[in-house]
Coordinates of C-alpha atoms and ligand atoms in Angstrom, one line a residue:
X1 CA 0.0 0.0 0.0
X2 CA 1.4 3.5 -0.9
X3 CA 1.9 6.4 2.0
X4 CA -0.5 8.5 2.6
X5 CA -0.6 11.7 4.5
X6 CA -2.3 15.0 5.8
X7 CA -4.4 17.9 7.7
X8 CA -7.4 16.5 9.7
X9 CA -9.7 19.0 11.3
X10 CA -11.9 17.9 14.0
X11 CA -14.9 20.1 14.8
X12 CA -18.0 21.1 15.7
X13 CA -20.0 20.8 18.5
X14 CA -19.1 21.5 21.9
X15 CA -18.6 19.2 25.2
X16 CA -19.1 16.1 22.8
X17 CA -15.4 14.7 23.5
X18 CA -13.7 15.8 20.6
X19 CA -10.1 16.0 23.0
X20 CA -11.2 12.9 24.2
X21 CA -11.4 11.1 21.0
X22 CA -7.9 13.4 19.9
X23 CA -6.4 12.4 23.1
X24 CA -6.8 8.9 22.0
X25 CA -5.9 9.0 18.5
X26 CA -2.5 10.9 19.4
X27 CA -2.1 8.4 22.2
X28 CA -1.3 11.1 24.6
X29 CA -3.0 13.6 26.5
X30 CA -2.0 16.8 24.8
X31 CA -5.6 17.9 24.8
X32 CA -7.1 19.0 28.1
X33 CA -10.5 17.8 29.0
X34 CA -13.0 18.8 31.3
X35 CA -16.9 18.6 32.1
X36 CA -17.4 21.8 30.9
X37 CA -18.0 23.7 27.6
X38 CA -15.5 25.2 25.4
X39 CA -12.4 23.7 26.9
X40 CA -10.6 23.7 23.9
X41 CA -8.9 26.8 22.6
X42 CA -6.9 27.4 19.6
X43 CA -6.2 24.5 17.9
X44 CA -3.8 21.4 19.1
X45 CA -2.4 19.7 16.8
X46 CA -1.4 16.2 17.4
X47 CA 0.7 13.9 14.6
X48 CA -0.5 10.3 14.7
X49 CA 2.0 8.0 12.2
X50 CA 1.0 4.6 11.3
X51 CA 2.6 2.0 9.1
X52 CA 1.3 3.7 6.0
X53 CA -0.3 6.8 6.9
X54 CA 0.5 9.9 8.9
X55 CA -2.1 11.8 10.1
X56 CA -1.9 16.2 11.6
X57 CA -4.8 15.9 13.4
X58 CA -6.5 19.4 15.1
X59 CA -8.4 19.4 17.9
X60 CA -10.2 22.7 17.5
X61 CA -12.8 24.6 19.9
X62 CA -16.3 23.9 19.7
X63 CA -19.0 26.1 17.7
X64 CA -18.8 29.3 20.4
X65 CA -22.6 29.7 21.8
X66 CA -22.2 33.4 22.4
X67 CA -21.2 36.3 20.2
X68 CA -18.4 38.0 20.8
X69 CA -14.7 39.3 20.5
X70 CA -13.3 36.2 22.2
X71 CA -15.8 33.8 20.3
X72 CA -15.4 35.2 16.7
X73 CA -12.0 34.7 16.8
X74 CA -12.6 30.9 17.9
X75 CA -15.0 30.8 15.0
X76 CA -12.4 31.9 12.5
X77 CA -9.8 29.7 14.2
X78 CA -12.0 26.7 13.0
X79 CA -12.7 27.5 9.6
X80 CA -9.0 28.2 9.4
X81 CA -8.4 24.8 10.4
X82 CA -10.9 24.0 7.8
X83 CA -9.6 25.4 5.3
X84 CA -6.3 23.7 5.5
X85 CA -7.6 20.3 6.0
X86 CA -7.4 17.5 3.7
X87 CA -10.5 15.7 5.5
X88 CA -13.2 17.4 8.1
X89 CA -14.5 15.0 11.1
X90 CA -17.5 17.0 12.7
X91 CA -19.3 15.7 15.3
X92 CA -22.4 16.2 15.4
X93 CA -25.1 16.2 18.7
X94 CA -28.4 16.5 19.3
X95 CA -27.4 18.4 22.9
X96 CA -26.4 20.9 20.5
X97 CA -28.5 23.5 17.8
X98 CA -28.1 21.4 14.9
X99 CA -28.1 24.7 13.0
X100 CA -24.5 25.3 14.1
X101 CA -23.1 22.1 12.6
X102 CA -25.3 22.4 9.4
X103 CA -23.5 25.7 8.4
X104 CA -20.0 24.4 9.7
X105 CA -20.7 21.3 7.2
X106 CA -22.0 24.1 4.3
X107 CA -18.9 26.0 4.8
X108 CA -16.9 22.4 4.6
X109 CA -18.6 21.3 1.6
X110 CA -18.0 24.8 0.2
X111 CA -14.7 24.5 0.6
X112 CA -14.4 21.0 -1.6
X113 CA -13.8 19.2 1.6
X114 CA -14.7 15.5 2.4
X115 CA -16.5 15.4 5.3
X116 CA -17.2 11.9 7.6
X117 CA -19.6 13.1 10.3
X118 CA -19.0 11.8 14.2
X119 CA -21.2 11.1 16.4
X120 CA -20.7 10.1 20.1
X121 CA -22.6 6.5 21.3
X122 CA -23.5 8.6 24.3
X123 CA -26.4 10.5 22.1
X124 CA -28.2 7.9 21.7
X125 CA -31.3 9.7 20.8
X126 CA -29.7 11.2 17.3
X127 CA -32.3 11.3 14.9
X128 CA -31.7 10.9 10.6
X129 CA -31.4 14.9 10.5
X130 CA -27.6 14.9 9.0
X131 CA -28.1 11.8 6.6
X132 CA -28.9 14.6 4.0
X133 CA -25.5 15.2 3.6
X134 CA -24.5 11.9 1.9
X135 CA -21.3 11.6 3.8
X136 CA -20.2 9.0 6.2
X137 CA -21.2 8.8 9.9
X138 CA -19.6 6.8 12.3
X139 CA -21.4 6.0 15.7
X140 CA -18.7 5.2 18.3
X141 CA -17.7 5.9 21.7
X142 CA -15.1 8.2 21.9
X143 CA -13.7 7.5 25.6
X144 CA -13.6 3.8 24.7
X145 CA -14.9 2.7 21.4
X146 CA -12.7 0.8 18.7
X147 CA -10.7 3.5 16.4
X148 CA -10.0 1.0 13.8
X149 CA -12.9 1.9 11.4
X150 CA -12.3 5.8 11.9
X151 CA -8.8 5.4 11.2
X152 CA -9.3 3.4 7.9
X153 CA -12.4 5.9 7.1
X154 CA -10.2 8.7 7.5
X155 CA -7.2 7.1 5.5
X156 CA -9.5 6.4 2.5
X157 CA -9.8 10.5 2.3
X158 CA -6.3 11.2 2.6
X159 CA -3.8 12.0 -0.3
X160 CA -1.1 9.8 -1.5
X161 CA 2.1 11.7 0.2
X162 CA 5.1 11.0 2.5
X163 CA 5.2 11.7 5.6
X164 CA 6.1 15.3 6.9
X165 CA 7.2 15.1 10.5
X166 CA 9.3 12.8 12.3
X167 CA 7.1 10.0 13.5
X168 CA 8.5 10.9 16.8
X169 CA 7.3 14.7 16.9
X170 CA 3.3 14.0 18.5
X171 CA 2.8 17.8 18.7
X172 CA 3.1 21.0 16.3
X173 CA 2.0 23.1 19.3
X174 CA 4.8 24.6 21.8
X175 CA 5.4 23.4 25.4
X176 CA 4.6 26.5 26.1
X177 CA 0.8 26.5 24.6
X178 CA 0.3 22.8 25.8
X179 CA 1.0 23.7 29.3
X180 CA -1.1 27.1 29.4
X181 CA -4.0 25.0 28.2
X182 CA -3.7 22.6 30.7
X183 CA -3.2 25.4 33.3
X184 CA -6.8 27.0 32.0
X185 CA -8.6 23.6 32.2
X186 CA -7.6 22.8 35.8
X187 CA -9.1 26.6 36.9
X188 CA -12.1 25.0 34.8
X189 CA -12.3 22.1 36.5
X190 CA -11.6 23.4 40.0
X191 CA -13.5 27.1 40.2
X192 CA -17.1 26.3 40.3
X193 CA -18.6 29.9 38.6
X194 CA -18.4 30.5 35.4
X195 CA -15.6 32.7 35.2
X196 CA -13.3 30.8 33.3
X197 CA -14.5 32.2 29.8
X198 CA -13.1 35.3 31.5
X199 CA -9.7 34.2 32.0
X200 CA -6.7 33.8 30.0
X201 CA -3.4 31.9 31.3
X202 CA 0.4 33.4 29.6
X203 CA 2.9 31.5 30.4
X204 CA 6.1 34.0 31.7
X205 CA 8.5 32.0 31.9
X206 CA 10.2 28.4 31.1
X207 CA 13.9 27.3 32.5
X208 CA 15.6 23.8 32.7
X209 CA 17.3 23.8 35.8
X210 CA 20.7 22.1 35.9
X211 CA 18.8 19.3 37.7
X212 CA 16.6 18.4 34.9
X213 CA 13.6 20.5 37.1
X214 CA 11.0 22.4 34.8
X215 CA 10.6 25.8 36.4
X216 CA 7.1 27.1 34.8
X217 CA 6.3 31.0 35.8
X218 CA 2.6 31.6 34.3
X219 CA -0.1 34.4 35.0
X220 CA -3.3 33.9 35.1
X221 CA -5.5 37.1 33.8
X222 CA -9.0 38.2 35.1
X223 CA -11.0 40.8 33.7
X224 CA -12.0 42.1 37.5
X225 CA -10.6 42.5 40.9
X226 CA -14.0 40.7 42.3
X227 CA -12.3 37.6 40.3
X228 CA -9.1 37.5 41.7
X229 CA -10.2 36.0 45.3
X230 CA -12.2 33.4 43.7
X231 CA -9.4 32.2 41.7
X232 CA -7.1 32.0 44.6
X233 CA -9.5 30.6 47.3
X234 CA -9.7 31.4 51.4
X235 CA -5.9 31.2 52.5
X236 CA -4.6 30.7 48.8
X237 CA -5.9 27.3 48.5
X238 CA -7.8 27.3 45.9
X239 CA -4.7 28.6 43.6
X240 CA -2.6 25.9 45.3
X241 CA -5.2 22.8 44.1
X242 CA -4.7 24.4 40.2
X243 CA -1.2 23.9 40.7
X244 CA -0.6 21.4 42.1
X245 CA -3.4 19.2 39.6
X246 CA -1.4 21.3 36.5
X247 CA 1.6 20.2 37.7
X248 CA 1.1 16.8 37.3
X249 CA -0.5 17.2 34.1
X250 CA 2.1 19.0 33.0
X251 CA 5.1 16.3 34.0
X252 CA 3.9 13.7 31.5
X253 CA 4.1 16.1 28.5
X254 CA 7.4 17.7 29.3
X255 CA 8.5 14.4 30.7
X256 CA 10.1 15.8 33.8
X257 CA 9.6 17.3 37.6
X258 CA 7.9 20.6 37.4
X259 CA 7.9 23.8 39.8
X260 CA 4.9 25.1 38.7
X261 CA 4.7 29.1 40.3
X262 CA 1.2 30.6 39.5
X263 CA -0.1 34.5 39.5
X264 CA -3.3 36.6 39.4
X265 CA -3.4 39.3 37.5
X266 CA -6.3 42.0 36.7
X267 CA -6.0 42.9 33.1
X268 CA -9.5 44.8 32.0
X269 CA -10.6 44.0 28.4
X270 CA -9.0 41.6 27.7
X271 CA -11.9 39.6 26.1
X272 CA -12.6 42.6 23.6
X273 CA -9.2 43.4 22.7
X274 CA -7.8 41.5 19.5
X275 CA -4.5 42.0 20.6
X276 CA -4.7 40.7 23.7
X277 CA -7.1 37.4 22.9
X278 CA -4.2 36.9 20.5
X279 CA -1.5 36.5 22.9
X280 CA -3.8 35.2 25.3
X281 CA -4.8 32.6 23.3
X282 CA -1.1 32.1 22.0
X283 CA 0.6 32.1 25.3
X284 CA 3.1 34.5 24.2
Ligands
GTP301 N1 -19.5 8.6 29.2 C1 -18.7 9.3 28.2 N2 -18.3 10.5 28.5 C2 -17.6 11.1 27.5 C3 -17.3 10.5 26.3 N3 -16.5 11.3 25.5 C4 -16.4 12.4 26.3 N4 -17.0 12.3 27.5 C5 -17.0 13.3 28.6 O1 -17.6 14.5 28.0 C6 -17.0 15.6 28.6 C7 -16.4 16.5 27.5 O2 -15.4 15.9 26.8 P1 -14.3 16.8 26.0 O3 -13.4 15.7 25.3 O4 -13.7 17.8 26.8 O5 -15.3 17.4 24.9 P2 -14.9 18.5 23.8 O6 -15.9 18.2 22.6 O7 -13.5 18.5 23.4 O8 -15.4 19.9 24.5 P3 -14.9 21.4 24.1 O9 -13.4 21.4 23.9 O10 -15.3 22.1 25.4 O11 -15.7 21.8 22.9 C8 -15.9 15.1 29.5 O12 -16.4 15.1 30.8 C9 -15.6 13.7 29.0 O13 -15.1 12.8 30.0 C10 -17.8 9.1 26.0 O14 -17.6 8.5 25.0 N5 -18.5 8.6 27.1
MG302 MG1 -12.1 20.0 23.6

């Protein structure tokens, strides 16, 4: 069989368990998951190289439910994704609007782009609404079901090309955007309010010590001073949980000990000012 390779974008609806699925494909958890909606960011993207195949695979946000600054950019981040792909899986849900998915699957077929639609064993009660389409759909669990047929579904899409990356390389993202994402979905997890739409987390600084040790600096920004004590809990507890839950997180990925040192910061705006979602979202 010839090599084949290329861009996969995963996408659509939220809280569905697209990282969970990615996560398993890549065979590593590079993608954070949580219980709640819109974990996922910017894209990751994970390489997964088989015998004869090598696949980019992006994990991208879900469809955004509100409108604005913050959330169009998200939106554009995923038809960017889109764009570049070779083959689109979008799950699909009948938690969600199906309105959102049909025009993410119009501006996929637009595009030229075969699509093979996903949908989670969980929602059971799917109905036929996105047989219309003609494309595949696969019905599997994604913490647990067999990848096999995906895999093969996916290959029969891709072009015939050699690999790009080493098959040793399982990320295109930084350390440094890996490990603010994980930083975010532990305050996710662990604050209870809905604040963490509000907050962004930039990682300061990175050093190796001599001993091997990962010394992580990071910020964590909130739009208000109300916000700050509920990230950092009665006594600083609260802020000591994130850390310490981030930090071993983090240890797998960069495959070493990490000092993980974590600050609140007010920075007003944030959410409206391009600029700032950039590097927020970025980690630079
Ligand atoms: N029981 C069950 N739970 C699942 C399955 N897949 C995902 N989950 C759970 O669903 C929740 C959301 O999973 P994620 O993988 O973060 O979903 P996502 O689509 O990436 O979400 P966003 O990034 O927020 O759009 C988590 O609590 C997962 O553990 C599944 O197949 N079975
Ligand atoms: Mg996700």
């Amino acid at each position: 069989m010839k090599y084949k390779a290329g861009y996969i974008a995963l996408v659509g609806a939220t809280n569905v368990g697209k990282s969970t699925l990615f996560n398993r494909l890549v065979g590593v958890e590079l993608s954070p998951v949580t219980s709640k909606p819109e974990t996922t960011w910017m894209p990751i993207r994970g390489i997964v190289t088989g015998k004869n195949y090598q696949m980019v695979i992006s994990d991208t946000a879900g469809i955004p439910s509100k409108t604005n600054k913050l959330s169009e950019f998200l939106a554009d981040s995923i038809k960017s994704e889109i764009r570049r792909a070779d083959v689109i899986l979008m799950t699909a849900s009948p938690r969600i609007d199906y309105s959102n998915t049909d025009s993410l699957i119009s501006y996929a077929k637009s595009k030229h782009k075969p699509i093979i639609i996903l949908v989670n064993s969980n929602d059971q009660d799917i109905d036929d609404h996105f047989e219309q389409y003609g494309v595949p759909i696969i019905k599997m669990s994604f913490l647990d079901g067999d990848t096999n047929h995906l895999i093969e579904s996916i290959i029969d899409f891709l072009p015939y090309s050699e690999a790009t990356f080493d098959p040793d390389q399982l990320s295109l993202e930084t350390e440094r955007e890996l490990i603010a994402n994980i930083i975010r979905a532990k305050i996710m997890e662990l604050v209870s309010e809905e604040l963490p739409h509000q907050i962004a987390v930039i990682i300061d600084e990175i050093k190796i010590r001599e001993n091997g040790i990962y010394y992580i600096r990071a910020t964590i920004w909130v739009l208000r001073e109300s916000q700050k004590p509920i990230i950092i809990g009665k006594g600083g507890k609260l802020i000591k949980k994130i850390g310490i839950s981030a930090r071993s997180a983090i240890e797998p990925i960069v495959g070493a000990k990490v000092f993980l040192e974590l600050y609140v910061k007010i920075k007003k705006g944030w959410i409206k000012k391009v600029s700032l979602i950039k590097s927020a979202l970025k980690s630079s």
